[in-house]
PDB file of C-alpha atoms in Angstrom:
ATOM      1  CA  UNK A  18     260.188 101.597 118.540  1.00 40.00           C
ATOM      2  CA  UNK A  19     256.675  99.922 119.410  1.00 44.00           C
ATOM      3  CA  UNK A  20     256.701  96.564 119.624  1.00 46.00           C
ATOM      4  CA  UNK A  21     253.338  96.335 117.940  1.00 53.00           C
ATOM      5  CA  UNK A  22     253.824  94.438 114.376  1.00 58.00           C
ATOM      6  CA  UNK A  23     252.254  96.034 111.611  1.00 57.00           C
ATOM      7  CA  UNK A  24     250.168  94.414 109.526  1.00 64.00           C
ATOM      8  CA  UNK A  25     247.478  94.932 106.617  1.00 61.00           C
ATOM      9  CA  UNK A  26     243.588  94.773 107.352  1.00 69.00           C
ATOM     10  CA  UNK A  27     242.955  91.363 105.339  1.00 64.00           C
ATOM     11  CA  UNK A  28     240.324  88.885 106.975  1.00 62.00           C
ATOM     12  CA  UNK A  29     240.473  85.817 107.986  1.00 54.00           C
ATOM     13  CA  UNK A  30     238.136  83.955 106.112  1.00 57.00           C
ATOM     14  CA  UNK A  31     238.066  83.359 102.903  1.00 64.00           C
ATOM     15  CA  UNK A  32     238.446  86.306 100.034  1.00 62.00           C
ATOM     16  CA  UNK A  33     235.078  86.884  98.700  1.00 68.00           C
ATOM     17  CA  UNK A  34     234.579  88.742  95.538  1.00 78.00           C
ATOM     18  CA  UNK A  35     232.917  91.654  96.133  1.00 81.00           C
ATOM     19  CA  UNK A  36     231.786  92.358  92.143  1.00 80.00           C
ATOM     20  CA  UNK A  37     229.903  88.889  93.019  1.00 83.00           C
ATOM     21  CA  UNK A  38     228.979  88.618  96.288  1.00 85.00           C
ATOM     22  CA  UNK A  39     225.341  87.811  97.972  1.00 87.00           C
ATOM     23  CA  UNK A  40     223.647  90.537 100.260  1.00 86.00           C
ATOM     24  CA  UNK A  41     224.387  88.020 103.418  1.00 89.00           C
ATOM     25  CA  UNK A  42     228.281  87.818 102.256  1.00 89.00           C
ATOM     26  CA  UNK A  43     228.646  91.956 102.290  1.00 89.00           C
ATOM     27  CA  UNK A  44     227.226  91.777 105.479  1.00 92.00           C
ATOM     28  CA  UNK A  45     229.617  89.679 106.867  1.00 90.00           C
ATOM     29  CA  UNK A  46     232.463  91.477 105.314  1.00 89.00           C
ATOM     30  CA  UNK A  47     231.120  94.784 106.510  1.00 93.00           C
ATOM     31  CA  UNK A  48     230.593  93.539 109.993  1.00 94.00           C
ATOM     32  CA  UNK A  49     234.017  92.337 110.271  1.00 92.00           C
ATOM     33  CA  UNK A  50     235.258  95.262 109.137  1.00 92.00           C
ATOM     34  CA  UNK A  51     233.756  97.290 111.643  1.00 96.00           C
ATOM     35  CA  UNK A  52     234.669  94.535 114.152  1.00 94.00           C
ATOM     36  CA  UNK A  53     238.339  95.936 113.157  1.00 93.00           C
ATOM     37  CA  UNK A  54     238.060  99.396 113.595  1.00 95.00           C
ATOM     38  CA  UNK A  55     238.754  99.635 117.359  1.00 95.00           C
ATOM     39  CA  UNK A  56     241.982  97.693 117.392  1.00 93.00           C
ATOM     40  CA  UNK A  57     243.128  99.284 113.240  1.00 93.00           C
ATOM     41  CA  UNK A  58     242.948 102.800 115.583  1.00 95.00           C
ATOM     42  CA  UNK A  59     244.833 101.336 118.479  1.00 94.00           C
ATOM     43  CA  UNK A  60     248.112 100.445 116.474  1.00 91.00           C
ATOM     44  CA  UNK A  61     247.604 103.714 114.733  1.00 93.00           C
ATOM     45  CA  UNK A  62     247.680 105.571 117.984  1.00 95.00           C
ATOM     46  CA  UNK A  63     250.914 103.244 119.112  1.00 91.00           C
ATOM     47  CA  UNK A  64     252.977 103.883 116.244  1.00 89.00           C
ATOM     48  CA  UNK A  65     252.516 107.835 115.900  1.00 93.00           C
ATOM     49  CA  UNK A  66     253.372 107.768 119.691  1.00 92.00           C
ATOM     50  CA  UNK A  67     256.621 105.940 119.172  1.00 88.00           C
ATOM     51  CA  UNK A  68     257.760 108.305 117.096  1.00 87.00           C
ATOM     52  CA  UNK A  69     258.128 111.141 119.951  1.00 90.00           C
ATOM     53  CA  UNK A  70     254.472 112.342 119.244  1.00 92.00           C
ATOM     54  CA  UNK A  71     251.740 112.680 122.043  1.00 94.00           C
ATOM     55  CA  UNK A  72     249.109 109.899 121.375  1.00 92.00           C
ATOM     56  CA  UNK A  73     246.451 112.060 122.600  1.00 95.00           C
ATOM     57  CA  UNK A  74     247.114 114.628 119.586  1.00 96.00           C
ATOM     58  CA  UNK A  75     244.936 111.638 117.395  1.00 97.00           C
ATOM     59  CA  UNK A  76     241.771 112.679 119.204  1.00 98.00           C
ATOM     60  CA  UNK A  77     239.297 112.498 116.144  1.00 98.00           C
ATOM     61  CA  UNK A  78     239.090 115.816 116.443  1.00 98.00           C
ATOM     62  CA  UNK A  79     239.400 117.641 112.446  1.00 98.00           C
ATOM     63  CA  UNK A  80     242.594 119.293 114.014  1.00 97.00           C
ATOM     64  CA  UNK A  81     244.063 116.238 114.228  1.00 98.00           C
ATOM     65  CA  UNK A  82     244.556 115.779 110.795  1.00 97.00           C
ATOM     66  CA  UNK A  83     247.451 118.119 109.860  1.00 96.00           C
ATOM     67  CA  UNK A  84     249.675 116.490 112.721  1.00 95.00           C
ATOM     68  CA  UNK A  85     248.979 113.209 111.743  1.00 95.00           C
ATOM     69  CA  UNK A  86     249.209 113.875 107.617  1.00 94.00           C
ATOM     70  CA  UNK A  87     253.063 115.067 108.753  1.00 92.00           C
ATOM     71  CA  UNK A  88     253.814 112.278 110.353  1.00 92.00           C
ATOM     72  CA  UNK A  89     252.776 110.135 108.023  1.00 91.00           C
ATOM     73  CA  UNK A  90     255.010 112.299 105.046  1.00 88.00           C
ATOM     74  CA  UNK A  91     258.058 111.532 107.167  1.00 84.00           C
ATOM     75  CA  UNK A  92     257.464 108.372 108.658  1.00 67.00           C
ATOM     76  CA  UNK A  93     260.815 106.179 107.994  1.00 58.00           C
ATOM     77  CA  UNK A  94     262.052 102.669 108.693  1.00 48.00           C
ATOM     78  CA  UNK A  95     265.714 100.778 108.841  1.00 46.00           C
ATOM     79  CA  UNK A  96     266.382  98.777 106.222  1.00 49.00           C
ATOM     80  CA  UNK A  97     265.820  95.221 107.288  1.00 51.00           C
ATOM     81  CA  UNK A  98     261.823  96.022 108.205  1.00 59.00           C
ATOM     82  CA  UNK A  99     261.665  97.838 105.286  1.00 59.00           C
ATOM     83  CA  UNK A 100     262.393  94.642 103.637  1.00 61.00           C
ATOM     84  CA  UNK A 101     260.620  92.375 106.010  1.00 60.00           C
ATOM     85  CA  UNK A 102     257.287  94.694 104.928  1.00 60.00           C
ATOM     86  CA  UNK A 103     258.209  94.401 101.495  1.00 64.00           C
ATOM     87  CA  UNK A 104     258.072  90.532 101.938  1.00 61.00           C
ATOM     88  CA  UNK A 105     255.140  90.543 103.659  1.00 61.00           C
ATOM     89  CA  UNK A 106     253.330  93.231 101.211  1.00 60.00           C
ATOM     90  CA  UNK A 107     254.354  91.245  97.932  1.00 63.00           C
ATOM     91  CA  UNK A 108     252.218  88.338  99.555  1.00 59.00           C
ATOM     92  CA  UNK A 109     249.417  90.322  99.630  1.00 60.00           C
ATOM     93  CA  UNK A 110     249.291  91.432  96.359  1.00 59.00           C
ATOM     94  CA  UNK A 111     246.148  88.741  95.366  1.00 60.00           C
ATOM     95  CA  UNK A 112     244.271  90.405  98.442  1.00 60.00           C
ATOM     96  CA  UNK A 113     245.055  93.886  97.427  1.00 63.00           C
ATOM     97  CA  UNK A 114     244.564  93.668  93.628  1.00 63.00           C
ATOM     98  CA  UNK A 115     240.924  92.523  94.702  1.00 63.00           C
ATOM     99  CA  UNK A 116     240.250  95.292  97.042  1.00 62.00           C
ATOM    100  CA  UNK A 117     241.852  98.301  94.937  1.00 59.00           C
ATOM    101  CA  UNK A 118     240.411  97.079  91.435  1.00 55.00           C
ATOM    102  CA  UNK A 119     241.486  99.901  89.665  1.00 47.00           C
ATOM    103  CA  UNK A 120     244.770  99.823  90.685  1.00 49.00           C
ATOM    104  CA  UNK A 121     248.325  97.556  90.605  1.00 50.00           C
ATOM    105  CA  UNK A 122     249.246  97.572  94.253  1.00 47.00           C
ATOM    106  CA  UNK A 123     253.104  97.785  94.209  1.00 49.00           C
ATOM    107  CA  UNK A 124     252.792 100.828  92.213  1.00 56.00           C
ATOM    108  CA  UNK A 125     253.826 103.086  94.617  1.00 59.00           C
ATOM    109  CA  UNK A 126     257.747 104.165  95.227  1.00 61.00           C
ATOM    110  CA  UNK A 127     257.272 104.779  98.709  1.00 66.00           C
ATOM    111  CA  UNK A 128     258.804 103.462 101.984  1.00 65.00           C
ATOM    112  CA  UNK A 129     256.648 100.363 102.798  1.00 68.00           C
ATOM    113  CA  UNK A 130     255.569 101.450 106.524  1.00 76.00           C
ATOM    114  CA  UNK A 131     254.186 104.349 104.762  1.00 82.00           C
ATOM    115  CA  UNK A 132     252.569 101.739 101.926  1.00 79.00           C
ATOM    116  CA  UNK A 133     250.916  99.183 105.399  1.00 80.00           C
ATOM    117  CA  UNK A 134     249.606 102.700 107.556  1.00 88.00           C
ATOM    118  CA  UNK A 135     247.929 104.136 104.190  1.00 88.00           C
ATOM    119  CA  UNK A 136     244.961 102.380 105.718  1.00 88.00           C
ATOM    120  CA  UNK A 137     244.657 103.188 108.876  1.00 93.00           C
ATOM    121  CA  UNK A 138     245.104 106.409 108.097  1.00 96.00           C
ATOM    122  CA  UNK A 139     242.293 106.182 105.917  1.00 96.00           C
ATOM    123  CA  UNK A 140     239.783 105.201 108.372  1.00 97.00           C
ATOM    124  CA  UNK A 141     241.098 107.720 110.616  1.00 98.00           C
ATOM    125  CA  UNK A 142     240.565 109.807 108.276  1.00 98.00           C
ATOM    126  CA  UNK A 143     237.302 108.346 107.326  1.00 98.00           C
ATOM    127  CA  UNK A 144     236.872 108.008 111.432  1.00 98.00           C
ATOM    128  CA  UNK A 145     237.203 111.632 112.053  1.00 98.00           C
ATOM    129  CA  UNK A 146     233.934 112.713 109.234  1.00 98.00           C
ATOM    130  CA  UNK A 147     231.995 110.016 110.645  1.00 98.00           C
ATOM    131  CA  UNK A 148     232.173 111.026 114.596  1.00 98.00           C
ATOM    132  CA  UNK A 149     231.916 114.400 113.732  1.00 98.00           C
ATOM    133  CA  UNK A 150     229.135 114.522 110.677  1.00 98.00           C
ATOM    134  CA  UNK A 151     226.184 112.448 112.107  1.00 96.00           C
ATOM    135  CA  UNK A 152     224.700 112.212 109.428  1.00 97.00           C
ATOM    136  CA  UNK A 153     227.626 110.127 107.844  1.00 98.00           C
ATOM    137  CA  UNK A 154     227.531 106.624 108.085  1.00 98.00           C
ATOM    138  CA  UNK A 155     229.328 102.709 107.559  1.00 98.00           C
ATOM    139  CA  UNK A 156     226.872 100.676 105.282  1.00 97.00           C
ATOM    140  CA  UNK A 157     227.714  98.598 102.610  1.00 95.00           C
ATOM    141  CA  UNK A 158     228.671 100.149  99.214  1.00 93.00           C
ATOM    142  CA  UNK A 159     227.163 100.327  95.556  1.00 91.00           C
ATOM    143  CA  UNK A 160     228.442  99.789  92.231  1.00 83.00           C
ATOM    144  CA  UNK A 161     227.876 102.742  89.647  1.00 81.00           C
ATOM    145  CA  UNK A 162     229.430 103.574  86.336  1.00 80.00           C
ATOM    146  CA  UNK A 163     232.454 105.212  87.783  1.00 79.00           C
ATOM    147  CA  UNK A 164     232.676 103.538  91.431  1.00 81.00           C
ATOM    148  CA  UNK A 165     233.447  99.820  92.045  1.00 79.00           C
ATOM    149  CA  UNK A 166     231.951  99.742  95.517  1.00 88.00           C
ATOM    150  CA  UNK A 167     229.625  96.874  95.500  1.00 89.00           C
ATOM    151  CA  UNK A 168     229.883  95.031  98.575  1.00 89.00           C
ATOM    152  CA  UNK A 169     232.562  97.249  99.898  1.00 90.00           C
ATOM    153  CA  UNK A 170     232.365  99.099 103.356  1.00 93.00           C
ATOM    154  CA  UNK A 171     231.754 103.063 102.636  1.00 96.00           C
ATOM    155  CA  UNK A 172     231.071 106.204 104.131  1.00 98.00           C
ATOM    156  CA  UNK A 173     227.605 107.230 103.124  1.00 97.00           C
ATOM    157  CA  UNK A 174     225.636 109.544 103.744  1.00 97.00           C
ATOM    158  CA  UNK A 175     227.157 112.447 101.224  1.00 96.00           C
ATOM    159  CA  UNK A 176     224.781 114.564  99.142  1.00 96.00           C
ATOM    160  CA  UNK A 177     224.353 112.644  94.958  1.00 95.00           C
ATOM    161  CA  UNK A 178     225.033 109.599  96.177  1.00 93.00           C
ATOM    162  CA  UNK A 179     228.558 109.712  97.343  1.00 95.00           C
ATOM    163  CA  UNK A 180     230.313 107.230  98.725  1.00 95.00           C
ATOM    164  CA  UNK A 181     233.618 107.069  99.804  1.00 95.00           C
ATOM    165  CA  UNK A 182     235.657 103.844 100.343  1.00 93.00           C
ATOM    166  CA  UNK A 183     238.932 103.615 102.125  1.00 93.00           C
ATOM    167  CA  UNK A 184     240.727 101.372  99.418  1.00 87.00           C
ATOM    168  CA  UNK A 185     240.172 104.139  97.572  1.00 86.00           C
ATOM    169  CA  UNK A 186     241.394 107.164 100.223  1.00 91.00           C
ATOM    170  CA  UNK A 187     244.994 104.402 100.704  1.00 87.00           C
ATOM    171  CA  UNK A 188     244.944 104.490  96.515  1.00 83.00           C
ATOM    172  CA  UNK A 189     244.910 108.452  96.831  1.00 86.00           C
ATOM    173  CA  UNK A 190     247.383 109.119  99.874  1.00 89.00           C
ATOM    174  CA  UNK A 191     249.551 106.677  98.568  1.00 84.00           C
ATOM    175  CA  UNK A 192     249.744 108.889  95.473  1.00 83.00           C
ATOM    176  CA  UNK A 193     250.362 112.064  97.334  1.00 85.00           C
ATOM    177  CA  UNK A 194     253.113 111.154  99.444  1.00 83.00           C
ATOM    178  CA  UNK A 195     254.768 109.928  96.658  1.00 79.00           C
ATOM    179  CA  UNK A 196     254.278 112.763  94.690  1.00 76.00           C
ATOM    180  CA  UNK A 197     254.499 115.944  95.689  1.00 72.00           C
ATOM    181  CA  UNK A 198     258.012 117.090  97.228  1.00 63.00           C
ATOM    182  CA  UNK A 199     257.202 119.509 100.288  1.00 71.00           C
ATOM    183  CA  UNK A 200     254.828 118.960 103.099  1.00 81.00           C
ATOM    184  CA  UNK A 201     251.778 120.576 103.575  1.00 87.00           C
ATOM    185  CA  UNK A 202     250.772 120.176 106.945  1.00 90.00           C
ATOM    186  CA  UNK A 203     247.635 121.456 105.911  1.00 94.00           C
ATOM    187  CA  UNK A 204     246.951 118.676 102.453  1.00 93.00           C
ATOM    188  CA  UNK A 205     244.701 116.372 104.955  1.00 94.00           C
ATOM    189  CA  UNK A 206     242.637 119.362 107.117  1.00 96.00           C
ATOM    190  CA  UNK A 207     242.192 121.135 103.429  1.00 94.00           C
ATOM    191  CA  UNK A 208     241.070 116.986 102.425  1.00 93.00           C
ATOM    192  CA  UNK A 209     238.596 117.175 105.161  1.00 96.00           C
ATOM    193  CA  UNK A 210     236.792 120.472 104.357  1.00 95.00           C
ATOM    194  CA  UNK A 211     236.409 119.795 100.575  1.00 93.00           C
ATOM    195  CA  UNK A 212     234.208 116.970 101.918  1.00 94.00           C
ATOM    196  CA  UNK A 213     232.149 119.245 103.911  1.00 96.00           C
ATOM    197  CA  UNK A 214     231.194 120.661 101.293  1.00 95.00           C
ATOM    198  CA  UNK A 215     229.721 117.462  99.541  1.00 94.00           C
ATOM    199  CA  UNK A 216     228.016 117.038 102.859  1.00 94.00           C
ATOM    200  CA  UNK A 217     226.771 120.846 103.748  1.00 95.00           C
ATOM    201  CA  UNK A 218     227.781 122.532  99.925  1.00 94.00           C
ATOM    202  CA  UNK A 219     224.437 123.838  98.314  1.00 91.00           C
ATOM    203  CA  UNK A 220     225.514 124.421  94.428  1.00 90.00           C
ATOM    204  CA  UNK A 221     226.892 121.193  92.396  1.00 92.00           C
ATOM    205  CA  UNK A 222     228.942 120.073  91.222  1.00 95.00           C
ATOM    206  CA  UNK A 223     229.590 119.998  94.819  1.00 93.00           C
ATOM    207  CA  UNK A 224     233.456 118.879  96.657  1.00 91.00           C
ATOM    208  CA  UNK A 225     236.448 117.006  95.345  1.00 85.00           C
ATOM    209  CA  UNK A 226     236.649 116.953  91.110  1.00 90.00           C
ATOM    210  CA  UNK A 227     237.076 112.944  91.810  1.00 86.00           C
ATOM    211  CA  UNK A 228     233.331 112.942  93.238  1.00 92.00           C
ATOM    212  CA  UNK A 229     231.516 114.671  90.473  1.00 95.00           C
ATOM    213  CA  UNK A 230     231.710 111.493  88.539  1.00 94.00           C
ATOM    214  CA  UNK A 231     229.106 109.809  90.824  1.00 93.00           C
ATOM    215  CA  UNK A 232     227.211 113.150  91.616  1.00 95.00           C
ATOM    216  CA  UNK A 233     226.796 113.577  87.675  1.00 96.00           C
ATOM    217  CA  UNK A 234     225.686 109.166  87.392  1.00 94.00           C
ATOM    218  CA  UNK A 235     223.561 109.799  90.674  1.00 94.00           C
ATOM    219  CA  UNK A 236     222.209 113.037  89.185  1.00 96.00           C
ATOM    220  CA  UNK A 237     221.268 111.119  85.649  1.00 95.00           C
ATOM    221  CA  UNK A 238     219.519 108.393  87.564  1.00 94.00           C
ATOM    222  CA  UNK A 239     216.373 111.075  88.975  1.00 95.00           C
ATOM    223  CA  UNK A 240     214.052 112.174  86.928  1.00 93.00           C
ATOM    224  CA  UNK A 241     212.689 115.902  85.899  1.00 94.00           C
ATOM    225  CA  UNK A 242     210.822 117.981  87.148  1.00 92.00           C
ATOM    226  CA  UNK A 243     212.256 116.813  90.509  1.00 93.00           C
ATOM    227  CA  UNK A 244     215.428 118.229  89.107  1.00 94.00           C
ATOM    228  CA  UNK A 245     214.073 121.310  88.368  1.00 95.00           C
ATOM    229  CA  UNK A 246     216.166 123.422  90.616  1.00 94.00           C
ATOM    230  CA  UNK A 247     219.189 122.062  89.874  1.00 95.00           C
ATOM    231  CA  UNK A 248     219.133 122.753  86.278  1.00 96.00           C
ATOM    232  CA  UNK A 249     220.935 127.024  86.275  1.00 96.00           C
ATOM    233  CA  UNK A 250     223.846 124.455  88.224  1.00 96.00           C
ATOM    234  CA  UNK A 251     223.799 121.714  85.712  1.00 97.00           C
ATOM    235  CA  UNK A 252     224.304 123.964  83.064  1.00 97.00           C
ATOM    236  CA  UNK A 253     226.999 125.621  85.072  1.00 97.00           C
ATOM    237  CA  UNK A 254     228.616 122.143  84.785  1.00 97.00           C
ATOM    238  CA  UNK A 255     229.408 122.530  81.007  1.00 97.00           C
ATOM    239  CA  UNK A 256     231.609 124.809  80.713  1.00 97.00           C
ATOM    240  CA  UNK A 257     234.260 122.419  79.847  1.00 97.00           C
ATOM    241  CA  UNK A 258     232.960 118.988  78.550  1.00 97.00           C
ATOM    242  CA  UNK A 259     236.300 117.709  80.210  1.00 97.00           C
ATOM    243  CA  UNK A 260     235.492 118.774  84.233  1.00 97.00           C
ATOM    244  CA  UNK A 261     234.490 115.230  85.642  1.00 96.00           C
ATOM    245  CA  UNK A 262     230.612 114.258  84.824  1.00 96.00           C
ATOM    246  CA  UNK A 263     229.940 116.461  82.339  1.00 97.00           C
ATOM    247  CA  UNK A 264     228.807 114.658  79.218  1.00 97.00           C
ATOM    248  CA  UNK A 265     226.640 112.920  81.874  1.00 97.00           C
ATOM    249  CA  UNK A 266     225.490 115.772  82.872  1.00 97.00           C
ATOM    250  CA  UNK A 267     224.925 116.981  79.271  1.00 97.00           C
ATOM    251  CA  UNK A 268     223.668 114.107  78.248  1.00 97.00           C
ATOM    252  CA  UNK A 269     220.269 114.491  80.894  1.00 97.00           C
ATOM    253  CA  UNK A 270     219.990 117.809  80.287  1.00 97.00           C
ATOM    254  CA  UNK A 271     219.095 116.900  76.474  1.00 96.00           C
ATOM    255  CA  UNK A 272     216.507 114.785  77.373  1.00 97.00           C
ATOM    256  CA  UNK A 273     214.737 117.456  79.222  1.00 97.00           C
ATOM    257  CA  UNK A 274     214.335 118.938  75.790  1.00 96.00           C
ATOM    258  CA  UNK A 275     211.745 122.487  75.602  1.00 96.00           C
ATOM    259  CA  UNK A 276     211.384 123.292  79.524  1.00 96.00           C
ATOM    260  CA  UNK A 277     215.150 123.584  79.670  1.00 97.00           C
ATOM    261  CA  UNK A 278     214.388 126.613  76.451  1.00 96.00           C
ATOM    262  CA  UNK A 279     214.167 129.421  79.639  1.00 96.00           C
ATOM    263  CA  UNK A 280     217.012 128.521  80.963  1.00 95.00           C
ATOM    264  CA  UNK A 281     219.345 129.598  77.910  1.00 95.00           C
ATOM    265  CA  UNK A 282     219.203 133.531  78.449  1.00 95.00           C
ATOM    266  CA  UNK A 283     221.531 133.336  81.240  1.00 94.00           C
ATOM    267  CA  UNK A 284     224.085 131.175  79.157  1.00 95.00           C
ATOM    268  CA  UNK A 285     223.339 133.044  75.039  1.00 94.00           C
ATOM    269  CA  UNK A 286     223.799 136.614  77.343  1.00 93.00           C
ATOM    270  CA  UNK A 287     227.372 135.272  78.942  1.00 92.00           C
ATOM    271  CA  UNK A 288     230.396 136.111  77.218  1.00 83.00           C
ATOM    272  CA  UNK A 289     232.259 132.641  77.489  1.00 93.00           C
ATOM    273  CA  UNK A 290     231.625 131.537  73.584  1.00 92.00           C
ATOM    274  CA  UNK A 291     233.184 128.159  74.967  1.00 95.00           C
ATOM    275  CA  UNK A 292     230.109 127.290  77.738  1.00 96.00           C
ATOM    276  CA  UNK A 293     227.669 128.358  74.432  1.00 95.00           C
ATOM    277  CA  UNK A 294     229.872 126.367  71.996  1.00 94.00           C
ATOM    278  CA  UNK A 295     229.592 123.142  74.439  1.00 96.00           C
ATOM    279  CA  UNK A 296     225.833 123.934  75.341  1.00 96.00           C
ATOM    280  CA  UNK A 297     225.215 123.677  71.286  1.00 94.00           C
ATOM    281  CA  UNK A 298     227.222 120.376  70.443  1.00 96.00           C
ATOM    282  CA  UNK A 299     226.377 118.997  73.460  1.00 97.00           C
ATOM    283  CA  UNK A 300     223.142 119.306  73.613  1.00 97.00           C
ATOM    284  CA  UNK A 301     220.980 121.786  71.400  1.00 96.00           C
ATOM    285  CA  UNK A 302     222.511 120.165  68.392  1.00 96.00           C
ATOM    286  CA  UNK A 303     221.144 116.797  69.436  1.00 97.00           C
ATOM    287  CA  UNK A 304     217.337 117.546  70.197  1.00 97.00           C
ATOM    288  CA  UNK A 305     214.834 117.792  66.607  1.00 97.00           C
ATOM    289  CA  UNK A 306     215.162 120.585  64.060  1.00 96.00           C
ATOM    290  CA  UNK A 307     211.942 122.392  65.569  1.00 97.00           C
ATOM    291  CA  UNK A 308     213.146 123.034  69.012  1.00 97.00           C
ATOM    292  CA  UNK A 309     217.034 123.835  67.846  1.00 95.00           C
ATOM    293  CA  UNK A 310     215.062 126.985  65.907  1.00 95.00           C
ATOM    294  CA  UNK A 311     213.536 128.157  69.353  1.00 95.00           C
ATOM    295  CA  UNK A 312     216.913 127.868  70.590  1.00 95.00           C
ATOM    296  CA  UNK A 313     218.341 129.793  67.808  1.00 93.00           C
ATOM    297  CA  UNK A 314     215.625 132.282  68.292  1.00 94.00           C
ATOM    298  CA  UNK A 315     216.532 132.468  72.091  1.00 94.00           C
ATOM    299  CA  UNK A 316     220.338 132.852  71.147  1.00 92.00           C
ATOM    300  CA  UNK A 317     219.684 135.556  68.576  1.00 90.00           C
ATOM    301  CA  UNK A 318     217.906 137.859  71.341  1.00 90.00           C
ATOM    302  CA  UNK A 319     221.375 137.688  72.488  1.00 87.00           C
ATOM    303  CA  UNK A 320     223.007 137.812  69.561  1.00 84.00           C
ATOM    304  CA  UNK A 321     223.846 134.570  69.367  1.00 75.00           C
ATOM    305  CA  UNK A 322     224.066 132.369  66.180  1.00 63.00           C
ATOM    306  CA  UNK A 323     223.827 128.832  67.232  1.00 56.00           C
ATOM    307  CA  UNK A 324     223.102 127.494  64.107  1.00 54.00           C
ATOM    308  CA  UNK A 325     225.022 126.784  61.477  1.00 52.00           C
ATOM    309  CA  UNK A 326     224.735 127.231  58.121  1.00 41.00           C
ATOM    310  CA  UNK A 327     226.790 124.090  57.093  1.00 38.00           C
ATOM    311  CA  UNK A 328     226.499 120.603  58.111  1.00 39.00           C
ATOM    312  CA  UNK A 329     227.845 119.445  61.584  1.00 45.00           C
ATOM    313  CA  UNK A 330     229.340 116.641  62.092  1.00 48.00           C
ATOM    314  CA  UNK A 331     226.757 115.179  64.049  1.00 48.00           C
ATOM    315  CA  UNK A 332     224.438 116.013  61.296  1.00 47.00           C
ATOM    316  CA  UNK A 333     226.346 114.248  58.768  1.00 45.00           C
ATOM    317  CA  UNK A 334     226.141 111.307  61.555  1.00 51.00           C
ATOM    318  CA  UNK A 335     221.726 111.470  60.940  1.00 46.00           C
TER     319      UNK A 335
END
């Protein structure tokens, strides 16, 4: 067993409140965080090798994620070590609540060692992304209605404003290893490939669904017609209004108004009644009557009668 002691990545200076910190505090925290990465990667290599593996396996290649994930999922501690880590973990509750924000730090029924190693695993994963994709870089995060990355270190450079927070990955990895009854060697590798879609993909929404809400809010902040070439993909997004970000996209395209009419034939000529229904209820029903009639005429040409004769709930609210 390695002599390196498991610790959680925690600054020695006073913990800042990320939501109220100023830019200088955020910059200082990022500088400290980046200074810790080499040491955390050494610790991860040591613990991996102490289990009988070759430290050289962890060469920051995408393929290295396979063996690393199998090791992480099967890692177990002796009972006395587990008790020691649990005590340390309980002492970090305030800190963990601050950085996780959305999540309860003690909700995971996994081993203490897995809980501690999960953050180093997240950092290794993000370093694999960064080292193999030069456009990605660590920076100070920004907040949005669907993320709480403000003043925290994030990996950025993905399309449509997506930022990846290592603490959010820590949360996901803990949930994955807890929820899955079997070990999939490709789990982390496929996770990596999904983020490549966020980086290089063409058809939005890109990559993992967990990033769709973030993409939607980024797009909503852009003005039309700068987003004109995205309209077909945005309408595709409305095939299911329950998809992450779909309601935000509906709010965005409904404000485009008349220029959206030229894109409607593709929707009306489809056999997807649910898609047409969402377009009507979440976009067209919010338009002025004259514009609704124009949409109705387009629908009739394709055998679709999209306006109901009786008042809808939306009409009654007007």
